[in-house]
mmCIF file with all atom_site columns, C-alpha atoms in Angstrom:
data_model
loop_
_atom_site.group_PDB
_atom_site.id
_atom_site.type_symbol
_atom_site.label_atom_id
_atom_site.label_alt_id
_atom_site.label_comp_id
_atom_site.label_asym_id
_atom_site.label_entity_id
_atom_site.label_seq_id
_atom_site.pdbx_PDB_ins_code
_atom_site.Cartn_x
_atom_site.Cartn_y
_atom_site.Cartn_z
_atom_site.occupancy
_atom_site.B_iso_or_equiv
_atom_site.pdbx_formal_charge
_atom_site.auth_seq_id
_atom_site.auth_comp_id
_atom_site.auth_asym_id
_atom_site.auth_atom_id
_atom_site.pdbx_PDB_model_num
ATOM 1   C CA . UNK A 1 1   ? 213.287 141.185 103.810 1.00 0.00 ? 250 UNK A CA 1
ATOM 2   C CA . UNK A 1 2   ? 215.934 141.201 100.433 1.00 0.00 ? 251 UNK A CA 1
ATOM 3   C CA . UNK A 1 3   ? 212.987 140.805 98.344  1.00 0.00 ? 252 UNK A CA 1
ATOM 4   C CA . UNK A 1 4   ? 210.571 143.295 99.570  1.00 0.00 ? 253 UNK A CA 1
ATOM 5   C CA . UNK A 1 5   ? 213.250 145.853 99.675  1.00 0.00 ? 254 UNK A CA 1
ATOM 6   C CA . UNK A 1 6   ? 214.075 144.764 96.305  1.00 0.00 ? 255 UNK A CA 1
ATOM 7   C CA . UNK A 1 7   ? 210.238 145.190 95.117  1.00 0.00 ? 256 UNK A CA 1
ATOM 8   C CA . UNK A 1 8   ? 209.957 148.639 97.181  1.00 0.00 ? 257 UNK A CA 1
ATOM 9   C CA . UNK A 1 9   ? 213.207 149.871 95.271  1.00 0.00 ? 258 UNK A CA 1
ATOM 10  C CA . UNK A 1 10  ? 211.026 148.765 91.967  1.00 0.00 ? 259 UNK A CA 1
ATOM 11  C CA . UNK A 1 11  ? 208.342 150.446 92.842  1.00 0.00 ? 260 UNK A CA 1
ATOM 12  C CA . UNK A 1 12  ? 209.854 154.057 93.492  1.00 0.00 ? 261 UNK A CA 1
ATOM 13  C CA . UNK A 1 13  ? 211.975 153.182 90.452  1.00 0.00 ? 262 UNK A CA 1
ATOM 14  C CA . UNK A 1 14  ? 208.807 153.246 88.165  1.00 0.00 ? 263 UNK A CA 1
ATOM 15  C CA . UNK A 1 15  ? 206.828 156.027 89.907  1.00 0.00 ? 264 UNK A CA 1
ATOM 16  C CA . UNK A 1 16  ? 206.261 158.707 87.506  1.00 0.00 ? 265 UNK A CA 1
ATOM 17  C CA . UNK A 1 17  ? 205.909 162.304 88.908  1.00 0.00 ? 266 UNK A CA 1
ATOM 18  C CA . UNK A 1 18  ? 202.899 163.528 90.104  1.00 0.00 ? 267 UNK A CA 1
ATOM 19  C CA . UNK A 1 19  ? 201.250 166.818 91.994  1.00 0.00 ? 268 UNK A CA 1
ATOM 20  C CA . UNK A 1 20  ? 199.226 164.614 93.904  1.00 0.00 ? 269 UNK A CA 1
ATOM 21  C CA . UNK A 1 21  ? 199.615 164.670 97.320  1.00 0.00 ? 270 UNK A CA 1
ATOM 22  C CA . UNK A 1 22  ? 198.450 162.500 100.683 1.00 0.00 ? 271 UNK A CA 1
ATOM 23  C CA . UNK A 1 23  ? 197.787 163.067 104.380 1.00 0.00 ? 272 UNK A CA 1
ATOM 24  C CA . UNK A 1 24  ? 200.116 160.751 106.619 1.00 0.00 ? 273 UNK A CA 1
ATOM 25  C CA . UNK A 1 25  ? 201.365 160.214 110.299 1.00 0.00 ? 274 UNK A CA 1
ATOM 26  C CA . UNK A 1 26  ? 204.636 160.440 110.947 1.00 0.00 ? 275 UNK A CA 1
ATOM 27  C CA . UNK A 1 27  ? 206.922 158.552 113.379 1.00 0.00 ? 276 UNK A CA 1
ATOM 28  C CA . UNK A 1 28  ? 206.054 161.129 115.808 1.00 0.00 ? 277 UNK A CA 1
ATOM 29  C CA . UNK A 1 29  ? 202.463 160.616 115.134 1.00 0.00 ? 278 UNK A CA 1
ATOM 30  C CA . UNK A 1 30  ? 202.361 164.186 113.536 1.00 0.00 ? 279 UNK A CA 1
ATOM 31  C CA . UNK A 1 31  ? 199.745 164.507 110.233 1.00 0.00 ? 280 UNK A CA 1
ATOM 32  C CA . UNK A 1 32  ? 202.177 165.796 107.332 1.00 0.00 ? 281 UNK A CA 1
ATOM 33  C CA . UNK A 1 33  ? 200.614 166.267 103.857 1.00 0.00 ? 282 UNK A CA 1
ATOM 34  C CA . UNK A 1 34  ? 203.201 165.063 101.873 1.00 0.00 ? 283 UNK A CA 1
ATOM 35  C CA . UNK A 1 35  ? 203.641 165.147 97.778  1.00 0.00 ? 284 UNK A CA 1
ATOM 36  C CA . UNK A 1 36  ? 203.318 161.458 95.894  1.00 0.00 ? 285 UNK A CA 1
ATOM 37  C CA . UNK A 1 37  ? 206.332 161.718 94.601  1.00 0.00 ? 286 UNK A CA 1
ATOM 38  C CA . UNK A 1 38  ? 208.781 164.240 96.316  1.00 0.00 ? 287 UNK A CA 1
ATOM 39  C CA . UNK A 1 39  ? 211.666 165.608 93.795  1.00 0.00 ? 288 UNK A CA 1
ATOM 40  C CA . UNK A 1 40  ? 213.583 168.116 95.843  1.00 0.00 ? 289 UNK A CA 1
ATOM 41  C CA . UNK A 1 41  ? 214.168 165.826 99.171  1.00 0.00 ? 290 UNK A CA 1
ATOM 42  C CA . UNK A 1 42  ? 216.606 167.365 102.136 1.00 0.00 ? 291 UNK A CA 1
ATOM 43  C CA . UNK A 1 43  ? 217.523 165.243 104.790 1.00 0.00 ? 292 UNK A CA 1
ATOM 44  C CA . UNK A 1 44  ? 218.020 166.018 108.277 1.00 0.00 ? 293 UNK A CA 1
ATOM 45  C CA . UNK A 1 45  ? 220.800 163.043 109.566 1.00 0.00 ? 294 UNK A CA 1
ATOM 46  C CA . UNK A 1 46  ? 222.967 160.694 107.650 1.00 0.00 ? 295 UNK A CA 1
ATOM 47  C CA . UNK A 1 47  ? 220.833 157.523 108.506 1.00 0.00 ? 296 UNK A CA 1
ATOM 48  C CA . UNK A 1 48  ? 218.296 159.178 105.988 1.00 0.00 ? 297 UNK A CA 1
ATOM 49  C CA . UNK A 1 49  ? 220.414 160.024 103.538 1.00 0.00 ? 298 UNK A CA 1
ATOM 50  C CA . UNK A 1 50  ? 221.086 156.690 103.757 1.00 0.00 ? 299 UNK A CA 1
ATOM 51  C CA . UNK A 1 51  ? 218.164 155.145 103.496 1.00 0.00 ? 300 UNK A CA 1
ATOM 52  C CA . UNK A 1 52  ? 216.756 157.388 101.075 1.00 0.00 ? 301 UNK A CA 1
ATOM 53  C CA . UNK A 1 53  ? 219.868 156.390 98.766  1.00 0.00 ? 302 UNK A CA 1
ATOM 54  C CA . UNK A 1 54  ? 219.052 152.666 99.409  1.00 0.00 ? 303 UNK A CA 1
ATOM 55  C CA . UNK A 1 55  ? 215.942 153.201 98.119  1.00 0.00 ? 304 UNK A CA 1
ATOM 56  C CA . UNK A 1 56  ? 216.863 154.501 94.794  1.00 0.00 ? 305 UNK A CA 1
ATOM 57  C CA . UNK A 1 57  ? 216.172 157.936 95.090  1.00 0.00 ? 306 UNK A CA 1
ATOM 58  C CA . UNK A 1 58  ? 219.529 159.596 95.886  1.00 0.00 ? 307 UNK A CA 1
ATOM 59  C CA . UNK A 1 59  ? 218.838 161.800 92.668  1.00 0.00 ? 308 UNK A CA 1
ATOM 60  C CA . UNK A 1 60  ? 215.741 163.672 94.395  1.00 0.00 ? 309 UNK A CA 1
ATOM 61  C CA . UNK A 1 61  ? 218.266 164.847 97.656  1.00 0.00 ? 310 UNK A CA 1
ATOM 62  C CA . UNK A 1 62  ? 218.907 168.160 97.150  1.00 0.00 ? 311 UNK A CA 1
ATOM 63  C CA . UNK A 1 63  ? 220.683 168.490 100.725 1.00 0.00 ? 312 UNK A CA 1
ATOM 64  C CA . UNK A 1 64  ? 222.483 167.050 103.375 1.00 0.00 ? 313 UNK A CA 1
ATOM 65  C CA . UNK A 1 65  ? 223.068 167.224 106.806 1.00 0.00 ? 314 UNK A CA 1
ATOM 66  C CA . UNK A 1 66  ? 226.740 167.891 108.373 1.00 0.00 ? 315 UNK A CA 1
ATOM 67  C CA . UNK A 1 67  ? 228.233 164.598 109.642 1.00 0.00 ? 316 UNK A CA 1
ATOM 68  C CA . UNK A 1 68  ? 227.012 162.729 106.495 1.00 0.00 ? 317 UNK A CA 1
ATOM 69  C CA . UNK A 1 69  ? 229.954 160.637 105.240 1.00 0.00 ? 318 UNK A CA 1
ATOM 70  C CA . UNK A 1 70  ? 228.452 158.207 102.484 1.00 0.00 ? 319 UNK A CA 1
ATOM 71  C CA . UNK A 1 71  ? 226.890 157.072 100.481 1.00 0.00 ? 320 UNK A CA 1
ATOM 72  C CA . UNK A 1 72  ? 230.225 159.222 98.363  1.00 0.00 ? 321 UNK A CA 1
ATOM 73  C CA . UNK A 1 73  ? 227.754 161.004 95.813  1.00 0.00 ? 322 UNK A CA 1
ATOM 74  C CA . UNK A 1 74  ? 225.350 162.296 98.981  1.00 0.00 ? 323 UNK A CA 1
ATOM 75  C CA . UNK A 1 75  ? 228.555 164.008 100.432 1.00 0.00 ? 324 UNK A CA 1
ATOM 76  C CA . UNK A 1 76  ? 228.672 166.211 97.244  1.00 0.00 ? 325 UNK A CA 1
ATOM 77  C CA . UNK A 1 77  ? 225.098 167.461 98.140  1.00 0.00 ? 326 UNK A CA 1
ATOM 78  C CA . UNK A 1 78  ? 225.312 171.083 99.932  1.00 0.00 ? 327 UNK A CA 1
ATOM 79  C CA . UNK A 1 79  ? 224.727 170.610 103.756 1.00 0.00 ? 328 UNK A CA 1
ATOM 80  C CA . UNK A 1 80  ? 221.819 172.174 105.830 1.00 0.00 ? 329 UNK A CA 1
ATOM 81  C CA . UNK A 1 81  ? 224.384 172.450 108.847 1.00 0.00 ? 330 UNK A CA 1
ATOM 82  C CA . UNK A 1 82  ? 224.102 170.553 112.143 1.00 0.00 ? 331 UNK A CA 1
ATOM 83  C CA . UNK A 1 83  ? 221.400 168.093 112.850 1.00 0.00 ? 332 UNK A CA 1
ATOM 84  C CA . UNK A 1 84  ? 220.235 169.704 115.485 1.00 0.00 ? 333 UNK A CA 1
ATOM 85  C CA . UNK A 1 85  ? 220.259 172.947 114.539 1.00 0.00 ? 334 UNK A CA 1
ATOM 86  C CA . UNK A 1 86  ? 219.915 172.767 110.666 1.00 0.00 ? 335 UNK A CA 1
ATOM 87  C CA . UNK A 1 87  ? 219.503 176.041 108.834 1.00 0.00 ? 336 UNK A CA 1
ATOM 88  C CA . UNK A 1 88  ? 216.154 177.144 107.958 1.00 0.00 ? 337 UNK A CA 1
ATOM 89  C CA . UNK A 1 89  ? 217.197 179.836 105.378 1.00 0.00 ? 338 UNK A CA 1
ATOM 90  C CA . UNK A 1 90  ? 219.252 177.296 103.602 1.00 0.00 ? 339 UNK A CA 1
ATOM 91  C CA . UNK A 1 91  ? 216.211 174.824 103.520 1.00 0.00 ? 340 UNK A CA 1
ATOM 92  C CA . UNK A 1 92  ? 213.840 177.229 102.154 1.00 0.00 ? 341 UNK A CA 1
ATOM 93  C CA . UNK A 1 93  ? 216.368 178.705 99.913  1.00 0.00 ? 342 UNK A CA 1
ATOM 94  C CA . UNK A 1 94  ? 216.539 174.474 98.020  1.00 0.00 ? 343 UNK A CA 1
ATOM 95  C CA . UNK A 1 95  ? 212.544 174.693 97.669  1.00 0.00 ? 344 UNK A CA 1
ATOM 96  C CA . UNK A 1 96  ? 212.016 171.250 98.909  1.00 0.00 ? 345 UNK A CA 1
ATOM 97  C CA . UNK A 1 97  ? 209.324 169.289 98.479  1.00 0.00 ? 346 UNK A CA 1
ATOM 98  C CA . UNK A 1 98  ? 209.805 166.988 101.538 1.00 0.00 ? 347 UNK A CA 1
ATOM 99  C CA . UNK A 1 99  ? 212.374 167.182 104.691 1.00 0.00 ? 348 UNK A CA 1
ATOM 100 C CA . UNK A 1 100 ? 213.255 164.341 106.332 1.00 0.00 ? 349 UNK A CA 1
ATOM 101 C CA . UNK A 1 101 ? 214.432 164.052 109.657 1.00 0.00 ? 350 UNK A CA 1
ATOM 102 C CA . UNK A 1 102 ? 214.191 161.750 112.967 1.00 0.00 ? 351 UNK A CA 1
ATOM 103 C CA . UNK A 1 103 ? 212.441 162.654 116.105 1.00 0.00 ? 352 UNK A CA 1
ATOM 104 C CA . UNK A 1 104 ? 215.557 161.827 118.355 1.00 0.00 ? 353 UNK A CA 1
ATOM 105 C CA . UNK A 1 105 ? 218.568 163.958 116.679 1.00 0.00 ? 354 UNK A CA 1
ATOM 106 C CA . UNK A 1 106 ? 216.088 166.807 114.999 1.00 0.00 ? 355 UNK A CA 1
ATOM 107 C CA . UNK A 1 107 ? 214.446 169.657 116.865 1.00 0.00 ? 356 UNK A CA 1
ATOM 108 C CA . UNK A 1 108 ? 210.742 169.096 116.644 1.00 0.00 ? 357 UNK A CA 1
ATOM 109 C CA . UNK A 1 109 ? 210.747 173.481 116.549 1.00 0.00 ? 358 UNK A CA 1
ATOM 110 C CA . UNK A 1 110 ? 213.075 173.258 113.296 1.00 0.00 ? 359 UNK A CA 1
ATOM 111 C CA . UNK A 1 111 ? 210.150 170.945 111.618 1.00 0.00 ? 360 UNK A CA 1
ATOM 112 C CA . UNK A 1 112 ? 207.584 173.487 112.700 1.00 0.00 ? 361 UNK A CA 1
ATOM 113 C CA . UNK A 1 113 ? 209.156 176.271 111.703 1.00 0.00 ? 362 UNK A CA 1
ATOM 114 C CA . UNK A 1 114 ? 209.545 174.473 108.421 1.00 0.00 ? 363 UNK A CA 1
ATOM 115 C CA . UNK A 1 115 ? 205.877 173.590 108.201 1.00 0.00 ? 364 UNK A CA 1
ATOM 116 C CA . UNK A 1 116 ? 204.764 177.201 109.173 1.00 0.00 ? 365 UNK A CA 1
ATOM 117 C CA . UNK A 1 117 ? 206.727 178.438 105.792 1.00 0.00 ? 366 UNK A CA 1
ATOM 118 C CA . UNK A 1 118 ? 205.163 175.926 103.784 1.00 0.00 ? 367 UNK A CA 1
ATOM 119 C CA . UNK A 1 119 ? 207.495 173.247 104.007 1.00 0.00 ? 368 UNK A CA 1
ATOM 120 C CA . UNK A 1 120 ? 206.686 169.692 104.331 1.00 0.00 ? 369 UNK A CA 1
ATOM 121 C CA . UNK A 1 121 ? 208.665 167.685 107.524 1.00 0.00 ? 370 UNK A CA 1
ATOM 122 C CA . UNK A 1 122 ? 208.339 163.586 107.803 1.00 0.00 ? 371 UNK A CA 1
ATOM 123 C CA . UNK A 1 123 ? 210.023 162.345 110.975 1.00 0.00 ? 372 UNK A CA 1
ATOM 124 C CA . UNK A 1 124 ? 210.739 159.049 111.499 1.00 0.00 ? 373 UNK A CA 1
ATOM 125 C CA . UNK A 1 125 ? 211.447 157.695 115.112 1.00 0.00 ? 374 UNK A CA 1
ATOM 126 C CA . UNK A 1 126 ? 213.898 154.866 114.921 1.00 0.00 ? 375 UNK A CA 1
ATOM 127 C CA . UNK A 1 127 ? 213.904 152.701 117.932 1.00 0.00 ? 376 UNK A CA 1
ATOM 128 C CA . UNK A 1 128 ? 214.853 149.256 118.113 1.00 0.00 ? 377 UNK A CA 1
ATOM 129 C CA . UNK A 1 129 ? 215.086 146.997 114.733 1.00 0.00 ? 378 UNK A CA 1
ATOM 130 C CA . UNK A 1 130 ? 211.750 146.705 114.195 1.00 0.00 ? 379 UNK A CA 1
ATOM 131 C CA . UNK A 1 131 ? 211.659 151.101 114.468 1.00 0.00 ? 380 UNK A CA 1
ATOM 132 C CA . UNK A 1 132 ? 214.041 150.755 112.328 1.00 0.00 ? 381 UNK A CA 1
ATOM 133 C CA . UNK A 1 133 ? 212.389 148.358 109.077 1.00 0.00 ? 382 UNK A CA 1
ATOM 134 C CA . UNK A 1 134 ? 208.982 150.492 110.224 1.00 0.00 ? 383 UNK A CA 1
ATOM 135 C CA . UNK A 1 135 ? 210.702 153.602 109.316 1.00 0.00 ? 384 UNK A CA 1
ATOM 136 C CA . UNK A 1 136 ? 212.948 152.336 106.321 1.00 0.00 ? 385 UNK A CA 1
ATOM 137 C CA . UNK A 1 137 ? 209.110 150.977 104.835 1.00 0.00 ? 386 UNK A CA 1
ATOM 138 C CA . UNK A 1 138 ? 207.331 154.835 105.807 1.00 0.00 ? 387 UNK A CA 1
ATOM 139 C CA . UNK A 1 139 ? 210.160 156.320 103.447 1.00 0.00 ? 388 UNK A CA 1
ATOM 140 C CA . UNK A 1 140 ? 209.916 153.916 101.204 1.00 0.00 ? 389 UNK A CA 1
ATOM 141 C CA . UNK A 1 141 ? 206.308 153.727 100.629 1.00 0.00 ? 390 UNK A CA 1
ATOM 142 C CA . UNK A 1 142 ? 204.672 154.791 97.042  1.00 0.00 ? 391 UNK A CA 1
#
């Protein structure tokens, strides 16, 4: 697994940015049209800050969720509120390109209100460790 994380982190390293964008299921099996290469990212829970950071793109979060406690330079990020009841005004107010959250802590209405302004919401669905790697490689995918 070190390697392909190590060759994922390469690849979003070198994308360059793009308007394109792509059609893609989410953990919750929702269709999100999503941009190549998100810029503006808020995240919904600290495991996706996380992950997003591992990933080598803790410069595209423009937002954070309360509770999130590392990596240190996410918790200098302003914070959406509460995971489960973020703050839409705030979100719309960053101009995101993508929100991330996760289908157990996030309200599915938050995401749809999101979407119905224009937003774009990826859930992931973490269960188990192999939920886990399957939602660490949908983030991390070019």
């Amino acid at each position: 697994m070190r390697i392909q994380l190590r060759t994922i982190i390469l690849l979003m390293s070198l994308a360059t940015p793009c308007l394109a964008s792509r059609t893609v299921k989410d953990g919750l099996g929702r269709t999100v049209e999503i941009p190549d290469h998100p810029h503006r990212v808020v995240c919904l829970i600290p495991s996706v800050v996380d992950i997003v950071y591992s990933l080598g793109a803790g410069a595209d979060v423009v937002a954070i969720s309360d509770f999130t406690k590392y990596p240190a330079e996410a918790v200098q990020k302003p914070s959406i509120g509460l995971p489960l009841s973020p703050s839409i005004e705030t979100i719309v107010a960053l101009h995101p390109d993508l929100v991330i959250g996760s289908g157990d802590l996030n309200v599915v209405e938050s995401a749809g209100s999101l979407q119905r302004l224009g937003v774009p919401v990826f859930m992931v669905d973490p269960h188990g460790i192999e939920g886990i790697y399957a939602s660490i490689l949908s983030l991390a995918k070019p």
